[in-house]
Amino acid sequence: DIQMTQSPSSLSASVGDRVTITCRASQGISNNLAWYQQKPGKAPKLLIYDASTLQSGVPSRFSGSGSGTDFTLTISSLQPEDVGTYYCQKYNSVPLTFGGGTKVEVK
Amino acid sequence: QVQLIESGGGVIQPGGSLRLSCAASGFTFSVFDMHWVRQAPGKGLEWVAGIRFDGNNKYYGDSVKGRFTISRDDSKNTLYLQMNSLRAEDTAVYYCAKDRTGGKNSYQNYWGQGTLVTVSS
């Protein structure tokens, strides 16, 4: 099975900072990658699909890039409401594996 | 608007069985693939099982294969997860999630709020 590895596992940044999270697949998955945001005590929310397409209603400060095995999620200007854990997920084939998550905190 | 409401969680002894339900509304349930995803306390997300829109193909994660069964009743707009031979490591919040499409692997664009299953003696 394909493994998904996220880094870092956690980060702390100031409001307005640019934040980058990376996700690496153990085999190529083309652009079949989604990013989810999960706030404490809540269900995950879809942010980006097909590696770089912003889900409707998601702020434009979120962006995604990559293809094959290496992907990034970028928050261009971190806001207080962005606190939470971010997960990548590959969906080219089952199992639909998630990365281990990146916890984002605001300093 | 799309709604997914899970039910059936609770405390169950190791070795026991439980059936989770997910009531769907706000979309044409019968044309979309559906999934169960779980999250153990303080841990990350784990895909558990998925079922195609027509119910003909079902897929399972290795940790639940042979113990859990996913099914759907399109007449009731309801997704199910039958969980047998439960273990302590099955303790988690179980989320129902709607796929973007039907019939091909895709991402999940709507999620329920989850139901907690606790396996403990």
Short mmCIF file of C-alpha atoms in Angstrom, two decimals, chain B:
data_model
loop_
_atom_site.label_atom_id
_atom_site.label_comp_id
_atom_site.label_asym_id
_atom_site.label_seq_id
_atom_site.Cartn_x
_atom_site.Cartn_y
_atom_site.Cartn_z
CA GLN B 1 -28.08 21.25 2.24
CA VAL B 2 -26.16 18.01 2.67
CA GLN B 3 -26.52 16.38 6.07
CA LEU B 4 -24.93 13.22 7.40
CA ILE B 5 -25.99 12.14 10.86
CA GLU B 6 -24.27 9.20 12.50
CA SER B 7 -25.76 7.14 15.31
CA GLY B 8 -25.24 3.85 17.10
CA GLY B 9 -22.06 4.56 19.01
CA GLY B 10 -21.58 3.69 22.64
CA VAL B 11 -19.61 1.59 25.09
CA ILE B 12 -19.15 -2.05 24.18
CA GLN B 13 -17.10 -4.86 25.68
CA PRO B 14 -14.19 -6.41 23.79
CA GLY B 15 -15.43 -9.13 21.46
CA GLY B 16 -18.82 -7.51 21.13
CA SER B 17 -20.71 -6.17 18.13
CA LEU B 18 -22.17 -2.80 17.22
CA ARG B 19 -23.91 -1.36 14.18
CA LEU B 20 -23.42 2.25 13.20
CA SER B 21 -25.86 4.11 11.00
CA CYS B 22 -25.50 7.27 8.93
CA ALA B 23 -28.68 9.01 7.81
CA ALA B 24 -28.12 11.08 4.68
CA SER B 25 -30.19 13.94 3.32
CA GLY B 26 -29.91 16.89 0.96
CA PHE B 27 -28.52 14.92 -2.00
CA THR B 28 -29.31 11.90 -4.18
CA PHE B 29 -27.81 9.25 -1.91
CA SER B 30 -28.00 6.41 -4.44
CA VAL B 31 -25.53 7.94 -6.93
CA PHE B 32 -22.61 8.55 -4.60
CA ASP B 33 -19.94 6.34 -3.07
CA MET B 34 -19.82 6.50 0.72
CA HIS B 35 -17.16 5.89 3.36
CA TRP B 36 -16.46 5.40 7.05
CA VAL B 37 -13.39 7.10 8.52
CA ARG B 38 -12.36 6.86 12.16
CA GLN B 39 -10.18 8.80 14.58
CA ALA B 40 -8.84 7.27 17.77
CA PRO B 41 -8.55 9.66 20.74
CA GLY B 42 -5.71 12.10 20.11
CA LYS B 43 -4.74 10.38 16.86
CA GLY B 44 -5.05 11.01 13.14
CA LEU B 45 -7.64 10.00 10.56
CA GLU B 46 -7.91 6.38 9.40
CA TRP B 47 -10.02 5.31 6.43
CA VAL B 48 -12.07 2.28 7.49
CA ALA B 49 -14.32 1.23 4.62
CA GLY B 50 -15.97 2.40 1.43
CA ILE B 51 -18.90 1.27 -0.70
CA ARG B 52 -19.69 2.07 -4.31
CA PHE B 53 -22.90 3.90 -5.24
CA ASP B 54 -24.50 0.66 -6.44
CA GLY B 55 -23.41 -1.40 -3.44
CA ASN B 56 -21.64 -3.89 -5.68
CA ASN B 57 -18.11 -3.16 -4.50
CA LYS B 58 -16.97 -2.73 -0.93
CA TYR B 59 -13.48 -1.95 0.31
CA TYR B 60 -11.89 -2.24 3.76
CA GLY B 61 -8.79 -1.13 5.59
CA ASP B 62 -6.49 -3.95 6.69
CA SER B 63 -7.16 -3.32 10.39
CA VAL B 64 -10.90 -4.10 10.04
CA LYS B 65 -11.00 -6.57 7.16
CA GLY B 66 -12.99 -9.67 8.09
CA ARG B 67 -14.53 -8.00 11.17
CA PHE B 68 -16.42 -4.98 9.79
CA THR B 69 -19.04 -4.88 7.04
CA ILE B 70 -20.18 -1.76 5.21
CA SER B 71 -23.61 -1.67 3.59
CA ARG B 72 -26.21 0.78 2.37
CA ASP B 73 -29.98 0.97 2.06
CA ASP B 74 -30.82 3.44 -0.67
CA SER B 75 -34.55 3.21 0.12
CA LYS B 76 -33.75 4.66 3.55
CA ASN B 77 -30.85 6.92 2.47
CA THR B 78 -28.77 5.23 5.13
CA LEU B 79 -25.21 3.92 5.33
CA TYR B 80 -24.26 1.24 7.85
CA LEU B 81 -21.16 -0.20 9.46
CA GLN B 82 -21.54 -3.56 11.19
CA MET B 83 -18.64 -4.01 13.59
CA ASN B 84 -17.94 -7.47 15.03
CA SER B 85 -15.18 -8.86 17.24
CA LEU B 86 -14.47 -5.40 18.56
CA ARG B 87 -11.09 -4.65 20.12
CA ALA B 88 -9.83 -1.89 22.37
CA GLU B 89 -7.97 -0.41 19.40
CA ASP B 90 -11.29 0.11 17.60
CA THR B 91 -12.11 2.85 20.12
CA ALA B 92 -12.59 5.99 18.04
CA VAL B 93 -14.93 8.58 16.68
CA TYR B 94 -16.44 7.13 13.51
CA TYR B 95 -17.27 9.57 10.72
CA CYS B 96 -19.53 8.96 7.76
CA ALA B 97 -18.33 10.75 4.62
CA LYS B 98 -19.83 11.34 1.19
CA ASP B 99 -17.65 10.89 -1.85
CA ARG B 100 -17.42 13.53 -4.56
CA THR B 101 -18.54 10.99 -7.19
CA GLY B 102 -19.96 7.54 -7.72
CA GLY B 103 -18.05 4.69 -9.27
CA LYS B 104 -14.50 6.00 -9.20
CA ASN B 105 -12.00 6.75 -6.44
CA SER B 106 -12.34 10.31 -5.24
CA TYR B 107 -12.17 12.60 -2.24
CA GLN B 108 -14.85 13.19 0.37
CA ASN B 109 -16.61 16.53 0.23
CA TYR B 110 -19.05 16.18 3.13
CA TRP B 111 -18.61 14.65 6.56
CA GLY B 112 -20.90 13.89 9.46
CA GLN B 113 -20.14 15.00 13.00
CA GLY B 114 -19.17 11.52 14.12
CA THR B 115 -20.25 8.97 16.70
CA LEU B 116 -18.00 7.72 19.48
CA VAL B 117 -17.37 4.01 19.92
CA THR B 118 -15.61 2.94 23.12
CA VAL B 119 -14.48 -0.65 23.47
CA SER B 120 -13.79 -1.37 27.11
CA SER B 121 -14.55 -3.91 29.78
#
